[in-house]
Coordinates of C-alpha atoms in Angstrom, one line a residue:
M117 CA 104.5 96.3 121.3
V118 CA 103.2 95.2 118.3
G119 CA 104.5 97.0 115.2
L120 CA 107.4 98.1 117.1
G121 CA 110.0 95.9 115.0
T122 CA 108.7 97.6 111.2
I123 CA 109.3 100.6 113.4
V124 CA 112.5 100.0 114.4
N125 CA 113.3 98.8 111.2
V126 CA 112.1 101.9 108.7
A127 CA 114.5 103.5 111.9
A128 CA 117.1 101.7 110.5
I129 CA 116.6 101.7 107.2
I130 CA 116.9 105.8 107.2
I131 CA 119.3 105.7 109.3
G132 CA 121.9 103.5 106.9
S133 CA 120.7 105.3 103.4
I134 CA 121.9 109.3 105.5
I135 CA 125.1 107.3 106.4
G136 CA 126.1 105.4 102.9
Y137 CA 124.8 109.0 101.2
Y138 CA 127.0 111.1 102.6
I139 CA 130.0 109.1 103.2
N140 CA 129.8 108.0 99.2
D141 CA 133.0 109.9 98.4
R142 CA 135.3 107.9 101.1
F143 CA 134.7 105.0 98.8
S144 CA 136.3 103.8 95.3
K145 CA 134.3 103.0 92.6
T146 CA 136.0 99.4 93.1
L147 CA 134.6 99.8 96.6
Q148 CA 131.9 100.3 95.8
E149 CA 131.8 97.4 93.2
S150 CA 133.4 94.7 95.1
L151 CA 130.7 95.9 98.8
M152 CA 127.6 95.9 95.9
T153 CA 129.0 92.1 94.5
A154 CA 129.4 91.4 98.8
I155 CA 125.9 92.3 99.7
G156 CA 125.4 89.9 95.7
V157 CA 126.9 86.6 97.8
A158 CA 125.0 87.2 100.6
L159 CA 121.5 87.8 99.4
L160 CA 122.1 84.0 97.1
V161 CA 123.8 82.5 100.1
I162 CA 120.5 83.3 101.7
G163 CA 118.2 82.8 99.0
I164 CA 119.8 78.9 97.8
S165 CA 120.2 77.9 101.9
G166 CA 116.2 79.1 101.9
V167 CA 115.3 77.5 98.6
I168 CA 117.3 74.6 100.4
V169 CA 115.6 74.6 103.6
R170 CA 112.2 73.5 103.1
M171 CA 112.7 72.5 100.3
L172 CA 114.2 69.0 101.1
R173 CA 113.5 66.3 103.7
V174 CA 115.5 63.5 104.8
S175 CA 113.5 60.6 104.9
N176 CA 114.2 56.6 105.9
G177 CA 118.1 58.3 105.4
R178 CA 116.5 59.4 102.0
F179 CA 116.8 63.9 100.3
D180 CA 113.3 64.1 99.4
T181 CA 112.2 67.4 97.5
Q182 CA 108.3 68.9 98.6
G183 CA 107.4 72.0 97.2
T184 CA 108.6 71.6 93.9
M185 CA 105.8 71.9 92.0
L186 CA 103.5 74.9 94.7
L187 CA 107.4 76.5 93.6
I188 CA 107.3 76.7 90.4
L189 CA 103.6 77.9 89.5
S190 CA 103.9 80.0 92.3
L191 CA 106.9 81.6 89.9
V192 CA 104.6 81.7 87.1
I193 CA 101.9 82.4 87.4
G194 CA 103.4 85.5 90.3
T195 CA 105.2 86.7 86.6
L196 CA 102.4 86.3 84.4
L197 CA 100.0 88.8 86.7
G198 CA 103.1 90.9 87.3
E199 CA 104.2 91.4 83.8
W200 CA 100.2 91.8 83.6
W201 CA 100.1 94.6 86.1
Q202 CA 103.8 96.5 85.0
I203 CA 105.1 96.5 88.5
D204 CA 108.4 97.0 87.7
L205 CA 106.8 99.8 85.4
T206 CA 104.8 101.3 88.0
M207 CA 107.6 101.1 90.8
A208 CA 110.4 102.8 87.9
K209 CA 107.0 105.3 87.5
L210 CA 107.2 106.1 91.4
G211 CA 111.1 106.8 91.7
T212 CA 110.4 108.7 89.2
I213 CA 108.2 111.1 91.2
I214 CA 109.9 110.7 94.5
R215 CA 112.3 112.5 92.4
Q216 CA 111.6 115.1 90.9
K217 CA 109.0 115.8 94.7
M218 CA 113.2 116.2 96.0
I219 CA 114.9 118.1 93.3
Y220 CA 113.0 120.9 94.5
F221 CA 115.2 120.0 97.9
R222 CA 118.6 118.8 96.3
K223 CA 118.6 120.6 92.6
D224 CA 122.4 118.8 92.6
L225 CA 119.5 115.0 92.3
D226 CA 118.7 116.8 89.0
H227 CA 121.5 114.3 87.0
S228 CA 120.8 111.5 88.6
D229 CA 117.5 110.1 87.5
N230 CA 118.0 106.1 86.3
L231 CA 120.7 106.1 90.2
F232 CA 118.0 107.4 92.6
I233 CA 115.4 105.0 90.6
D234 CA 117.4 102.5 91.1
G235 CA 118.5 102.8 94.4
F236 CA 114.9 102.8 95.5
V237 CA 113.8 99.9 93.7
S238 CA 117.1 97.9 94.4
A239 CA 116.8 98.5 97.9
T240 CA 113.2 97.9 98.1
L241 CA 112.9 94.7 96.5
I242 CA 115.9 93.1 99.2
T243 CA 114.3 95.0 102.0
C244 CA 110.5 94.0 101.2
I245 CA 111.2 89.7 99.8
G246 CA 112.6 86.8 102.0
A247 CA 111.5 85.0 104.8
M248 CA 112.5 87.7 107.6
A249 CA 110.4 90.7 106.3
V250 CA 107.5 87.7 106.0
I251 CA 107.5 86.1 108.9
G252 CA 108.9 88.6 111.2
S253 CA 105.7 90.8 110.6
L254 CA 103.5 88.2 111.0
Q255 CA 105.2 86.7 114.4
D256 CA 105.3 90.3 115.4
G257 CA 101.3 90.3 114.6
L258 CA 100.2 87.6 116.6
T259 CA 102.8 86.9 119.4
G260 CA 104.5 90.4 119.8
D261 CA 107.8 89.2 119.3
S262 CA 109.9 91.8 116.9
A263 CA 112.8 89.4 117.5
M264 CA 113.3 88.3 114.0
L265 CA 112.2 91.9 112.4
L266 CA 115.2 93.9 115.3
S267 CA 117.8 91.7 113.6
K268 CA 116.4 92.1 109.8
S269 CA 116.9 95.8 110.7
L270 CA 120.2 95.2 111.5
L271 CA 121.2 93.8 108.1
D272 CA 119.0 96.5 106.1
L273 CA 121.2 98.9 108.4
I274 CA 124.1 97.7 106.7
T275 CA 123.1 97.4 103.4
C276 CA 121.1 100.3 103.1
I277 CA 125.2 101.5 103.6
V278 CA 126.2 100.0 101.1
L279 CA 123.6 100.4 98.5
S280 CA 123.1 104.6 99.7
A281 CA 127.0 104.6 99.7
S282 CA 127.0 103.4 95.8
L283 CA 123.4 103.7 94.6
G284 CA 122.2 107.3 96.6
I285 CA 119.4 108.5 98.4
G286 CA 117.3 106.8 96.3
V287 CA 117.0 104.0 98.4
L288 CA 116.3 105.5 101.7
F289 CA 112.6 105.9 100.5
S290 CA 112.2 101.8 100.3
A291 CA 111.8 102.8 103.9
L292 CA 108.3 104.4 102.9
P293 CA 107.2 101.2 100.8
V294 CA 108.7 98.8 103.9
G295 CA 106.7 100.4 106.1
V296 CA 103.2 100.3 103.9
Y297 CA 104.3 96.6 103.4
Q298 CA 105.1 94.9 106.9
G299 CA 103.0 97.2 108.9
T300 CA 100.6 96.1 106.0
L301 CA 101.0 92.0 107.4
T302 CA 101.3 92.5 110.9
L303 CA 97.8 94.8 111.6
L304 CA 97.0 91.3 108.9
A305 CA 98.5 89.2 111.2
Y306 CA 95.0 88.5 114.1
W307 CA 92.7 88.8 111.2
L308 CA 95.1 86.1 109.2
S309 CA 95.6 83.9 111.8
P310 CA 92.7 81.4 111.7
F311 CA 94.3 80.0 108.2
L312 CA 98.7 80.9 108.9
T313 CA 99.4 77.5 109.3
A314 CA 102.4 76.4 109.0
Q315 CA 103.3 74.7 105.9
L316 CA 101.3 78.2 104.9
I317 CA 104.8 80.9 106.4
S318 CA 107.1 77.5 105.3
D319 CA 105.5 78.5 101.7
L320 CA 106.2 81.8 101.3
S321 CA 109.3 81.5 102.9
L322 CA 110.5 79.7 99.2
V323 CA 108.4 81.8 97.2
G324 CA 110.4 84.9 98.8
S325 CA 114.2 82.5 99.2
A326 CA 113.6 81.9 95.6
L327 CA 112.8 85.8 94.9
I328 CA 115.8 86.3 96.8
T329 CA 117.5 84.2 94.7
A330 CA 116.6 86.6 91.3
L331 CA 117.2 89.8 93.1
A332 CA 121.3 88.3 94.3
L333 CA 121.6 87.5 90.5
N334 CA 120.7 91.0 89.0
L335 CA 123.3 92.8 91.5
L336 CA 125.9 89.9 91.1
W337 CA 125.9 89.5 86.9
E338 CA 123.2 92.5 86.2
Q339 CA 120.9 90.8 84.4
K340 CA 117.5 91.7 83.5
I341 CA 115.1 89.9 86.1
R342 CA 112.4 91.4 86.7
V343 CA 112.3 90.4 90.0
A344 CA 110.0 93.4 90.7
N345 CA 107.0 91.9 88.5
M346 CA 107.9 88.2 90.1
L347 CA 106.7 89.7 93.5
P348 CA 102.8 87.7 93.3
A349 CA 104.2 84.9 93.4
L350 CA 104.0 85.4 96.8
L351 CA 100.1 86.0 96.0
V352 CA 99.8 82.2 95.3
P353 CA 100.8 80.0 98.0
I354 CA 98.0 82.6 100.3
V355 CA 95.7 81.7 97.8
Y356 CA 95.9 77.6 98.2
S357 CA 96.3 77.8 101.6
L358 CA 92.5 79.7 101.6
I359 CA 91.1 76.8 99.7
Q360 CA 92.0 74.7 101.4
F361 CA 90.8 75.7 104.8
L362 CA 87.8 76.8 103.1
V363 CA 87.4 73.3 101.3
E364 CA 88.0 71.8 105.1
K365 CA 85.8 73.9 106.7
L366 CA 82.6 73.0 104.1

């Protein structure tokens, strides 16, 4: 069933967030910080390994790199676009709007403005960017194979339990952008299939892995990298591949 992976993924985020929110009082502050560090370490390893796997190639017994210029250009151009569009600020405003709507149902949320927004933004970035979200959604749309998204659902379930226990119920609402983002990729996969080459998928995974690494740095060392403003970097490999496709057809 096409789209099953995204449906399960959204459900896993909601369930994990609810579980984490209601068991947070059982976690001490120290334990919450330790669990957040553990998530950061896991993301750092996933991000770096994803970059290494897609950049390093063995040729004649020697290591060669590929995609370096594309990665640099993607991050630079993507960041310029993201800063121009103020994606980070837009996500924060969206989190504020959602929180204000929630106050009508839960008055106790009124004191946790920044925490709610941090939970929403952090969970959205973690669950949306990365190779599994992109490749899994494309596979689901092209072949109906949702295995990768189902595996991602389990990871997101665990991640959202930890994040929600530390950052609150704002994590739950990351299910909305995940559903829209992955659902759109799945639906568009059919029309994108003519130029969805293995190289493009690899390039998207490379850039996504770099963004995951940046997000991990924020979690581990409280850096102020505006990862949301770097998201347009994922558009650069798509535009580059599309130009190549059109040139070949001419």
